[in-house]
PDB file of C-alpha atoms in Angstrom:
ATOM      1  CA  SER A1131       0.117   0.385  -0.132  1.00 78.00           C
ATOM      2  CA  PRO A1132       2.451   3.088  -1.457  1.00 77.00           C
ATOM      3  CA  ASP A1133       0.014   5.322  -0.780  1.00 79.00           C
ATOM      4  CA  ARG A1134      -0.326   4.705   2.902  1.00 84.00           C
ATOM      5  CA  PHE A1135       3.253   5.027   3.339  1.00 88.00           C
ATOM      6  CA  LEU A1136       4.939   8.443   4.328  1.00 91.00           C
ATOM      7  CA  LEU A1137       8.508   8.786   4.295  1.00 93.00           C
ATOM      8  CA  THR A1138      11.672  10.024   6.352  1.00 94.00           C
ATOM      9  CA  GLY A1139      14.760  10.888   4.585  1.00 93.00           C
ATOM     10  CA  ALA A1140      17.362   9.771   6.589  1.00 87.00           C
ATOM     11  CA  VAL A1141      19.829  12.834   6.549  1.00 84.00           C
ATOM     12  CA  GLY A1142      23.459  12.513   4.915  1.00 79.00           C
ATOM     13  CA  PRO A1143      26.302  13.227   7.731  1.00 82.00           C
ATOM     14  CA  CYS A1144      25.772  16.925   7.808  1.00 89.00           C
ATOM     15  CA  THR A1145      29.790  17.639   7.077  1.00 89.00           C
ATOM     16  CA  ASP A1146      28.995  20.416   4.815  1.00 91.00           C
ATOM     17  CA  ILE A1147      25.538  22.775   5.457  1.00 95.00           C
ATOM     18  CA  ASP A1148      25.696  23.582   1.689  1.00 96.00           C
ATOM     19  CA  GLY A1149      25.367  19.317   1.105  1.00 94.00           C
ATOM     20  CA  ALA A1150      23.210  19.174   3.438  1.00 94.00           C
ATOM     21  CA  VAL A1151      20.546  22.112   2.205  1.00 96.00           C
ATOM     22  CA  ALA A1152      20.533  20.521  -1.060  1.00 96.00           C
ATOM     23  CA  GLU A1153      19.813  17.309   0.362  1.00 95.00           C
ATOM     24  CA  LEU A1154      16.765  18.202   1.599  1.00 96.00           C
ATOM     25  CA  ASP A1155      15.773  20.080  -1.662  1.00 97.00           C
ATOM     26  CA  TRP A1156      15.926  16.129  -3.283  1.00 96.00           C
ATOM     27  CA  ILE A1157      14.053  14.432  -0.280  1.00 96.00           C
ATOM     28  CA  ALA A1158      11.045  17.407  -0.815  1.00 97.00           C
ATOM     29  CA  ASP A1159      11.702  16.499  -4.696  1.00 97.00           C
ATOM     30  CA  HIS A1160      10.897  12.873  -3.765  1.00 95.00           C
ATOM     31  CA  LYS A1161       7.462  13.600  -1.896  1.00 93.00           C
ATOM     32  CA  PHE A1162       9.246  12.629   1.884  1.00 95.00           C
ATOM     33  CA  ILE A1163       7.228  14.201   3.910  1.00 95.00           C
ATOM     34  CA  GLY A1164      10.501  14.776   7.084  1.00 97.00           C
ATOM     35  CA  THR A1165      14.054  14.349   7.486  1.00 97.00           C
ATOM     36  CA  TYR A1166      16.036  13.206  10.494  1.00 95.00           C
ATOM     37  CA  GLY A1167      17.847  16.241  11.882  1.00 94.00           C
ATOM     38  CA  PRO A1168      21.077  16.549  11.816  1.00 94.00           C
ATOM     39  CA  GLY A1169      23.520  14.668  13.640  1.00 89.00           C
ATOM     40  CA  TYR A1170      21.918  11.120  13.889  1.00 88.00           C
ATOM     41  CA  MET A1171      25.141   9.906  13.458  1.00 86.00           C
ATOM     42  CA  ARG A1172      27.783  12.960  15.095  1.00 88.00           C
ATOM     43  CA  HIS A1173      31.486  12.980  13.876  1.00 88.00           C
ATOM     44  CA  GLU A1174      34.166  15.089  15.911  1.00 89.00           C
ATOM     45  CA  GLY A1175      33.307  18.830  15.491  1.00 91.00           C
ATOM     46  CA  MET A1176      29.853  18.812  14.501  1.00 93.00           C
ATOM     47  CA  PRO A1177      28.244  21.644  16.135  1.00 95.00           C
ATOM     48  CA  GLU A1178      25.381  21.691  18.447  1.00 95.00           C
ATOM     49  CA  LEU A1179      21.715  22.170  17.228  1.00 96.00           C
ATOM     50  CA  SER A1180      21.303  24.970  19.046  1.00 97.00           C
ATOM     51  CA  ASP A1181      23.880  27.014  16.879  1.00 97.00           C
ATOM     52  CA  PRO A1182      22.782  29.118  14.285  1.00 97.00           C
ATOM     53  CA  TYR A1183      25.561  27.187  11.670  1.00 97.00           C
ATOM     54  CA  TRP A1184      22.148  24.878  11.206  1.00 97.00           C
ATOM     55  CA  ASP A1185      19.870  27.974  10.596  1.00 98.00           C
ATOM     56  CA  PRO A1186      19.774  27.275   6.787  1.00 98.00           C
ATOM     57  CA  PHE A1187      18.626  24.099   7.334  1.00 98.00           C
ATOM     58  CA  TRP A1188      15.664  24.723   9.343  1.00 98.00           C
ATOM     59  CA  ALA A1189      14.965  27.138   7.183  1.00 98.00           C
ATOM     60  CA  LYS A1190      14.771  25.110   4.106  1.00 98.00           C
ATOM     61  CA  CYS A1191      12.972  22.454   6.423  1.00 98.00           C
ATOM     62  CA  VAL A1192       9.953  25.085   6.679  1.00 98.00           C
ATOM     63  CA  GLU A1193      10.523  25.613   3.411  1.00 98.00           C
ATOM     64  CA  ARG A1194       9.888  22.680   1.523  1.00 98.00           C
ATOM     65  CA  ASP A1195       7.346  21.892   4.577  1.00 97.00           C
ATOM     66  CA  LEU A1196       9.799  19.157   5.814  1.00 98.00           C
ATOM     67  CA  ALA A1197       9.491  17.464   9.185  1.00 98.00           C
ATOM     68  CA  VAL A1198      12.593  17.193  11.685  1.00 98.00           C
ATOM     69  CA  VAL A1199      12.703  13.908  13.111  1.00 96.00           C
ATOM     70  CA  VAL A1200      14.148  12.966  15.898  1.00 95.00           C
ATOM     71  CA  HIS A1201      14.465   9.069  16.381  1.00 91.00           C
ATOM     72  CA  ALA A1202      15.999   6.948  19.356  1.00 86.00           C
ATOM     73  CA  GLY A1203      19.343   6.390  18.910  1.00 84.00           C
ATOM     74  CA  PHE A1204      19.941  10.401  17.902  1.00 90.00           C
ATOM     75  CA  ASN A1205      23.711  11.915  18.635  1.00 88.00           C
ATOM     76  CA  THR A1206      25.201   8.733  18.484  1.00 86.00           C
ATOM     77  CA  MET A1207      29.372   8.990  17.655  1.00 86.00           C
ATOM     78  CA  GLN A1208      29.808   7.460  14.219  1.00 85.00           C
ATOM     79  CA  GLY A1209      31.051   3.755  14.944  1.00 87.00           C
ATOM     80  CA  GLU A1210      29.621   3.875  18.722  1.00 85.00           C
ATOM     81  CA  ALA A1211      27.537   0.900  18.075  1.00 85.00           C
ATOM     82  CA  PHE A1212      28.676  -1.620  14.727  1.00 90.00           C
ATOM     83  CA  PRO A1213      31.911  -2.688  17.380  1.00 93.00           C
ATOM     84  CA  ALA A1214      29.109  -3.612  19.776  1.00 91.00           C
ATOM     85  CA  LEU A1215      26.526  -5.477  17.315  1.00 93.00           C
ATOM     86  CA  ALA A1216      29.745  -7.535  15.827  1.00 95.00           C
ATOM     87  CA  ARG A1217      30.033  -8.429  19.213  1.00 95.00           C
ATOM     88  CA  ILE A1218      27.170  -9.810  19.777  1.00 95.00           C
ATOM     89  CA  TYR A1219      27.574 -11.924  16.345  1.00 96.00           C
ATOM     90  CA  ASP A1220      30.640 -13.476  17.180  1.00 96.00           C
ATOM     91  CA  ASP A1221      30.024 -14.557  20.567  1.00 96.00           C
ATOM     92  CA  VAL A1222      26.280 -16.588  19.228  1.00 96.00           C
ATOM     93  CA  ALA A1223      28.394 -17.631  15.632  1.00 96.00           C
ATOM     94  CA  THR A1224      30.923 -19.097  18.385  1.00 96.00           C
ATOM     95  CA  ALA A1225      27.832 -20.868  20.953  1.00 96.00           C
ATOM     96  CA  ALA A1226      25.918 -22.104  17.466  1.00 96.00           C
ATOM     97  CA  GLY A1227      29.397 -23.224  16.218  1.00 96.00           C
ATOM     98  CA  THR A1228      28.493 -21.780  12.643  1.00 96.00           C
ATOM     99  CA  GLU A1229      27.096 -19.120  10.498  1.00 95.00           C
ATOM    100  CA  ASP A1230      23.386 -20.756  10.156  1.00 95.00           C
ATOM    101  CA  GLN A1231      20.947 -18.174  10.877  1.00 94.00           C
ATOM    102  CA  ASP A1232      18.999 -20.728  12.113  1.00 95.00           C
ATOM    103  CA  ALA A1233      21.122 -21.732  14.658  1.00 95.00           C
ATOM    104  CA  LEU A1234      22.319 -17.933  16.221  1.00 95.00           C
ATOM    105  CA  PHE A1235      19.168 -17.944  16.733  1.00 93.00           C
ATOM    106  CA  ALA A1236      18.945 -20.854  18.229  1.00 95.00           C
ATOM    107  CA  HIS A1237      21.792 -19.246  20.916  1.00 95.00           C
ATOM    108  CA  ALA A1238      20.218 -15.903  21.143  1.00 93.00           C
ATOM    109  CA  ASP A1239      20.658 -16.830  24.758  1.00 95.00           C
ATOM    110  CA  ALA A1240      24.300 -16.919  24.203  1.00 96.00           C
ATOM    111  CA  VAL A1241      24.621 -12.806  23.576  1.00 96.00           C
ATOM    112  CA  SER A1242      26.288 -11.330  26.586  1.00 95.00           C
ATOM    113  CA  ASP A1243      25.020  -9.597  29.762  1.00 94.00           C
ATOM    114  CA  GLU A1244      26.532  -6.210  28.953  1.00 93.00           C
ATOM    115  CA  SER A1245      25.432  -6.777  25.148  1.00 93.00           C
ATOM    116  CA  GLN A1246      22.340  -6.517  26.148  1.00 92.00           C
ATOM    117  CA  MET A1247      22.955  -3.273  28.683  1.00 91.00           C
ATOM    118  CA  PHE A1248      24.753  -1.288  25.363  1.00 88.00           C
ATOM    119  CA  PHE A1249      21.932  -1.689  24.130  1.00 82.00           C
ATOM    120  CA  PHE A1250      19.207  -1.788  26.761  1.00 83.00           C
ATOM    121  CA  ASN A1251      20.727   2.267  27.878  1.00 81.00           C
ATOM    122  CA  PHE A1252      21.301   2.714  24.121  1.00 76.00           C
ATOM    123  CA  LEU A1253      17.665   3.180  22.921  1.00 71.00           C
ATOM    124  CA  ASN A1254      16.347   4.020  26.850  1.00 70.00           C
ATOM    125  CA  LYS A1255      18.155   5.903  28.821  1.00 72.00           C
ATOM    126  CA  ASN A1256      20.247   7.859  26.215  1.00 78.00           C
ATOM    127  CA  VAL A1257      20.374  11.462  27.063  1.00 89.00           C
ATOM    128  CA  ASN A1258      21.215  12.291  23.607  1.00 88.00           C
ATOM    129  CA  SER A1259      18.409  11.763  22.133  1.00 90.00           C
ATOM    130  CA  ARG A1260      16.670  14.009  23.970  1.00 94.00           C
ATOM    131  CA  ARG A1261      19.053  16.868  23.867  1.00 94.00           C
ATOM    132  CA  PRO A1262      17.710  18.653  20.785  1.00 96.00           C
ATOM    133  CA  MET A1263      14.399  19.168  21.916  1.00 97.00           C
ATOM    134  CA  TRP A1264      16.103  21.922  24.795  1.00 98.00           C
ATOM    135  CA  GLN A1265      18.577  22.770  22.580  1.00 97.00           C
ATOM    136  CA  MET A1266      16.567  24.198  19.351  1.00 98.00           C
ATOM    137  CA  MET A1267      13.791  25.541  22.366  1.00 98.00           C
ATOM    138  CA  LEU A1268      16.744  27.143  24.542  1.00 98.00           C
ATOM    139  CA  SER A1269      18.284  28.569  21.038  1.00 98.00           C
ATOM    140  CA  GLY A1270      15.544  30.451  19.966  1.00 98.00           C
ATOM    141  CA  VAL A1271      14.633  28.133  16.873  1.00 98.00           C
ATOM    142  CA  PHE A1272      11.264  28.289  17.139  1.00 98.00           C
ATOM    143  CA  ASP A1273      11.227  32.253  17.342  1.00 98.00           C
ATOM    144  CA  ARG A1274      13.012  32.285  14.193  1.00 98.00           C
ATOM    145  CA  PHE A1275      10.983  29.573  12.297  1.00 98.00           C
ATOM    146  CA  PRO A1276       8.283  29.366  13.971  1.00 98.00           C
ATOM    147  CA  ASP A1277       6.766  27.217  10.671  1.00 98.00           C
ATOM    148  CA  LEU A1278       9.620  24.648  12.534  1.00 98.00           C
ATOM    149  CA  ARG A1279       7.890  21.402  12.768  1.00 98.00           C
ATOM    150  CA  VAL A1280       9.932  18.757  15.120  1.00 98.00           C
ATOM    151  CA  LEU A1281       8.481  14.731  16.087  1.00 97.00           C
ATOM    152  CA  LEU A1282      10.328  12.720  18.792  1.00 96.00           C
ATOM    153  CA  THR A1283       9.417   9.120  17.989  1.00 93.00           C
ATOM    154  CA  GLU A1284      10.503   5.789  20.161  1.00 90.00           C
ATOM    155  CA  ILE A1285      12.101   8.034  22.983  1.00 89.00           C
ATOM    156  CA  ARG A1286       9.040   6.889  25.414  1.00 90.00           C
ATOM    157  CA  LEU A1287       7.245   9.983  26.423  1.00 92.00           C
ATOM    158  CA  ASP A1288       7.200   9.073  30.022  1.00 92.00           C
ATOM    159  CA  TRP A1289      10.204  11.900  30.571  1.00 93.00           C
ATOM    160  CA  ILE A1290       8.702  14.745  28.702  1.00 96.00           C
ATOM    161  CA  PRO A1291       6.844  16.466  31.345  1.00 96.00           C
ATOM    162  CA  ALA A1292       8.878  16.944  34.026  1.00 96.00           C
ATOM    163  CA  THR A1293      11.476  17.371  31.692  1.00 97.00           C
ATOM    164  CA  LEU A1294       9.252  20.565  30.164  1.00 97.00           C
ATOM    165  CA  ALA A1295       8.994  21.671  33.918  1.00 97.00           C
ATOM    166  CA  HIS A1296      12.416  21.749  34.725  1.00 98.00           C
ATOM    167  CA  LEU A1297      13.198  23.651  31.547  1.00 98.00           C
ATOM    168  CA  ASP A1298      10.265  26.208  32.377  1.00 98.00           C
ATOM    169  CA  GLU A1299      12.344  26.355  35.336  1.00 98.00           C
ATOM    170  CA  VAL A1300      15.795  26.853  34.031  1.00 97.00           C
ATOM    171  CA  TYR A1301      13.861  29.661  31.434  1.00 98.00           C
ATOM    172  CA  GLU A1302      12.223  31.956  33.556  1.00 97.00           C
ATOM    173  CA  ALA A1303      15.539  32.022  36.536  1.00 98.00           C
ATOM    174  CA  ASN A1304      17.693  33.041  33.119  1.00 97.00           C
ATOM    175  CA  ARG A1305      15.369  34.780  30.731  1.00 95.00           C
ATOM    176  CA  ASP A1306      17.996  37.659  30.438  1.00 95.00           C
ATOM    177  CA  SER A1307      20.842  35.126  29.257  1.00 96.00           C
ATOM    178  CA  ILE A1308      18.626  32.896  27.245  1.00 97.00           C
ATOM    179  CA  PRO A1309      17.522  33.392  23.838  1.00 97.00           C
ATOM    180  CA  ALA A1310      13.865  32.098  24.102  1.00 98.00           C
ATOM    181  CA  LYS A1311      11.287  33.923  23.882  1.00 97.00           C
ATOM    182  CA  ARG A1312       8.428  31.983  25.001  1.00 98.00           C
ATOM    183  CA  LYS A1313       8.810  29.006  27.668  1.00 98.00           C
ATOM    184  CA  PRO A1314      10.282  25.727  26.207  1.00 98.00           C
ATOM    185  CA  SER A1315       6.499  24.032  27.009  1.00 98.00           C
ATOM    186  CA  ASP A1316       4.881  26.602  25.005  1.00 98.00           C
ATOM    187  CA  TYR A1317       6.965  25.404  22.115  1.00 98.00           C
ATOM    188  CA  TRP A1318       6.209  22.062  22.824  1.00 98.00           C
ATOM    189  CA  ALA A1319       2.594  22.924  22.239  1.00 97.00           C
ATOM    190  CA  THR A1320       3.452  24.814  19.149  1.00 98.00           C
ATOM    191  CA  ASN A1321       5.520  22.982  17.320  1.00 98.00           C
ATOM    192  CA  PHE A1322       6.557  18.943  18.422  1.00 98.00           C
ATOM    193  CA  LEU A1323       4.322  15.897  18.295  1.00 98.00           C
ATOM    194  CA  ALA A1324       5.919  12.835  20.444  1.00 97.00           C
ATOM    195  CA  GLY A1325       5.590   9.544  18.332  1.00 95.00           C
ATOM    196  CA  ALA A1326       4.446   6.866  21.197  1.00 93.00           C
ATOM    197  CA  SER A1327       6.513   4.188  19.940  1.00 89.00           C
ATOM    198  CA  PHE A1328       4.921   2.225  21.081  1.00 87.00           C
ATOM    199  CA  ILE A1329       2.692   3.646  24.053  1.00 94.00           C
ATOM    200  CA  HIS A1330       2.761   2.214  27.512  1.00 93.00           C
ATOM    201  CA  ARG A1331      -0.300   2.649  29.487  1.00 95.00           C
ATOM    202  CA  ALA A1332       1.054   4.990  32.369  1.00 94.00           C
ATOM    203  CA  GLU A1333       1.859   7.340  29.149  1.00 95.00           C
ATOM    204  CA  VAL A1334      -1.999   7.115  28.409  1.00 97.00           C
ATOM    205  CA  GLU A1335      -2.805   8.438  32.260  1.00 95.00           C
ATOM    206  CA  HIS A1336      -0.273  11.271  31.991  1.00 93.00           C
ATOM    207  CA  ARG A1337      -1.181  12.376  28.673  1.00 96.00           C
ATOM    208  CA  HIS A1338      -3.234  15.856  30.339  1.00 97.00           C
ATOM    209  CA  GLN A1339       0.548  16.836  31.614  1.00 94.00           C
ATOM    210  CA  LEU A1340       1.680  16.213  27.986  1.00 94.00           C
ATOM    211  CA  GLY A1341      -1.037  17.745  25.668  1.00 96.00           C
ATOM    212  CA  VAL A1342      -3.108  15.052  23.864  1.00 98.00           C
ATOM    213  CA  GLU A1343      -2.566  16.874  21.001  1.00 98.00           C
ATOM    214  CA  THR A1344       0.888  16.170  20.836  1.00 98.00           C
ATOM    215  CA  ILE A1345       0.751  12.260  21.193  1.00 98.00           C
ATOM    216  CA  LEU A1346       1.112  10.121  18.823  1.00 97.00           C
ATOM    217  CA  PHE A1347       0.334   6.325  18.931  1.00 96.00           C
ATOM    218  CA  GLY A1348       3.267   4.025  17.115  1.00 93.00           C
ATOM    219  CA  ARG A1349       2.943   0.162  16.220  1.00 91.00           C
ATOM    220  CA  ASP A1350       6.909  -0.375  15.609  1.00 88.00           C
ATOM    221  CA  PHE A1351       5.837  -3.371  13.132  1.00 85.00           C
ATOM    222  CA  PRO A1352       7.728  -4.560  11.951  1.00 84.00           C
ATOM    223  CA  HIS A1353       9.801  -4.853  15.172  1.00 83.00           C
ATOM    224  CA  PRO A1354       9.334  -7.716  17.290  1.00 82.00           C
ATOM    225  CA  GLU A1355       9.236  -5.904  20.570  1.00 82.00           C
ATOM    226  CA  GLY A1356       6.315  -3.667  18.264  1.00 89.00           C
ATOM    227  CA  THR A1357       2.522  -4.715  18.586  1.00 92.00           C
ATOM    228  CA  TRP A1358       1.844  -6.379  15.541  1.00 90.00           C
ATOM    229  CA  PRO A1359       0.257  -8.550  15.025  1.00 91.00           C
ATOM    230  CA  HIS A1360      -1.377  -7.799  18.466  1.00 93.00           C
ATOM    231  CA  THR A1361      -2.199  -4.545  17.676  1.00 93.00           C
ATOM    232  CA  LYS A1362      -5.862  -3.835  18.463  1.00 93.00           C
ATOM    233  CA  GLU A1363      -5.810  -6.242  22.004  1.00 95.00           C
ATOM    234  CA  TYR A1364      -2.578  -3.647  22.611  1.00 94.00           C
ATOM    235  CA  LEU A1365      -5.104  -0.650  21.966  1.00 96.00           C
ATOM    236  CA  ARG A1366      -7.385  -2.186  24.025  1.00 95.00           C
ATOM    237  CA  ALA A1367      -5.120  -2.382  26.688  1.00 95.00           C
ATOM    238  CA  ALA A1368      -3.499   1.328  26.906  1.00 96.00           C
ATOM    239  CA  PHE A1369      -6.270   3.183  26.078  1.00 97.00           C
ATOM    240  CA  ALA A1370      -9.130   1.458  28.108  1.00 96.00           C
ATOM    241  CA  GLY A1371     -11.629   4.479  29.204  1.00 96.00           C
ATOM    242  CA  VAL A1372     -10.200   6.737  26.954  1.00 98.00           C
ATOM    243  CA  PRO A1373     -12.506   9.149  25.941  1.00 98.00           C
ATOM    244  CA  GLU A1374     -13.390   9.000  22.277  1.00 97.00           C
ATOM    245  CA  ASP A1375     -12.007  12.232  21.013  1.00 98.00           C
ATOM    246  CA  GLU A1376      -9.358  12.162  22.530  1.00 98.00           C
ATOM    247  CA  LEU A1377      -8.413   8.360  20.786  1.00 97.00           C
ATOM    248  CA  ARG A1378      -9.160   9.865  17.387  1.00 96.00           C
ATOM    249  CA  LEU A1379      -6.469  12.802  18.523  1.00 98.00           C
ATOM    250  CA  MET A1380      -3.674   9.815  19.837  1.00 97.00           C
ATOM    251  CA  LEU A1381      -4.499   6.986  16.865  1.00 95.00           C
ATOM    252  CA  GLY A1382      -4.260   9.624  13.836  1.00 94.00           C
ATOM    253  CA  GLY A1383      -5.645  12.900  14.009  1.00 96.00           C
ATOM    254  CA  ASN A1384      -2.292  14.627  15.545  1.00 98.00           C
ATOM    255  CA  GLY A1385      -1.008  12.678  12.776  1.00 97.00           C
ATOM    256  CA  ILE A1386      -2.484  14.110  10.130  1.00 96.00           C
ATOM    257  CA  ARG A1387      -2.692  17.873  11.544  1.00 97.00           C
ATOM    258  CA  PHE A1388       0.759  16.770  11.895  1.00 97.00           C
ATOM    259  CA  PHE A1389       1.581  16.305   8.485  1.00 95.00           C
ATOM    260  CA  LYS A1390      -0.819  18.195   6.842  1.00 94.00           C
ATOM    261  CA  LEU A1391      -1.977  14.549   5.158  1.00 94.00           C
ATOM    262  CA  ASP A1392      -5.821  14.549   3.120  1.00 95.00           C
ATOM    263  CA  GLU A1393      -8.522  14.074   6.323  1.00 95.00           C
ATOM    264  CA  ALA A1394     -10.796  12.725   3.633  1.00 96.00           C
ATOM    265  CA  ARG A1395      -8.900  10.348   1.732  1.00 94.00           C
ATOM    266  CA  LEU A1396      -7.066   8.790   5.164  1.00 93.00           C
ATOM    267  CA  ALA A1397     -11.348   8.046   6.670  1.00 93.00           C
ATOM    268  CA  LYS A1398     -12.347   6.554   3.532  1.00 93.00           C
ATOM    269  CA  ILE A1399      -8.974   3.883   4.328  1.00 92.00           C
ATOM    270  CA  ALA A1400      -9.224   4.066   8.253  1.00 91.00           C
ATOM    271  CA  LYS A1401     -13.605   3.227   7.523  1.00 92.00           C
ATOM    272  CA  ARG A1402     -12.362  -0.380   5.780  1.00 92.00           C
ATOM    273  CA  ILE A1403      -9.737  -1.363   7.905  1.00 88.00           C
ATOM    274  CA  GLY A1404      -9.470   0.826  11.346  1.00 85.00           C
ATOM    275  CA  PRO A1405     -10.738  -1.037  14.141  1.00 87.00           C
ATOM    276  CA  SER A1406     -14.199   0.450  16.027  1.00 88.00           C
ATOM    277  CA  VAL A1407     -13.779   2.507  19.214  1.00 90.00           C
TER     278      VAL A1407
END
């Protein structure tokens, strides 16, 4: 169903701002709806996202109507993850005595605790993936580019309300020295969307702290830790008791607004395949 896929461009290494901006034109010309923010893979000497160096990048995203996507693993230094992956493969292949794929899967328990913890922390406790939010908020990026849109995806939601409260306190205590003209929580409401891949019941219960209009459910297909093929059951468990108007926002409406999609066209598809309330 290619008419139902929305693609995000994995922008290159961003070692050259002119090259990165040209890449955005290519991404937009090929009908992508968004791009990874600069620095998904970092390199030595790369400016932080608070640096005006990136202003041409943000300007082009606004001009070409591209959302900026910050995904789990963002801000990873080039080459950091590969040795950990290689260690996993070597440990399992040694235990299996072969590189046959079925045998490798049968010896998954050979993955060391150290390797498991590396990726657990990499995906779940990685502050680097959260940092773009406050760097862009506090440095005034959204004052210079008020139509810039940022999607945080697969970085969980539970940390965001407390972080926004802390950032607001930092802002109020340092208003004379911080370039931003509004509180971070204000930018969250107008310029951000939380891609909840995949949302936990506890996060649903805190939806009003975050803002129901800033949450979009994701199923993480086809990852085996995602909700497929039990998505309907997962939705029923996670969203039980949530009013219909809020359900419709978090399960589609917010995405339609944020990505400026054709609601009438999607409504016909949803009527055919979507779960009932």
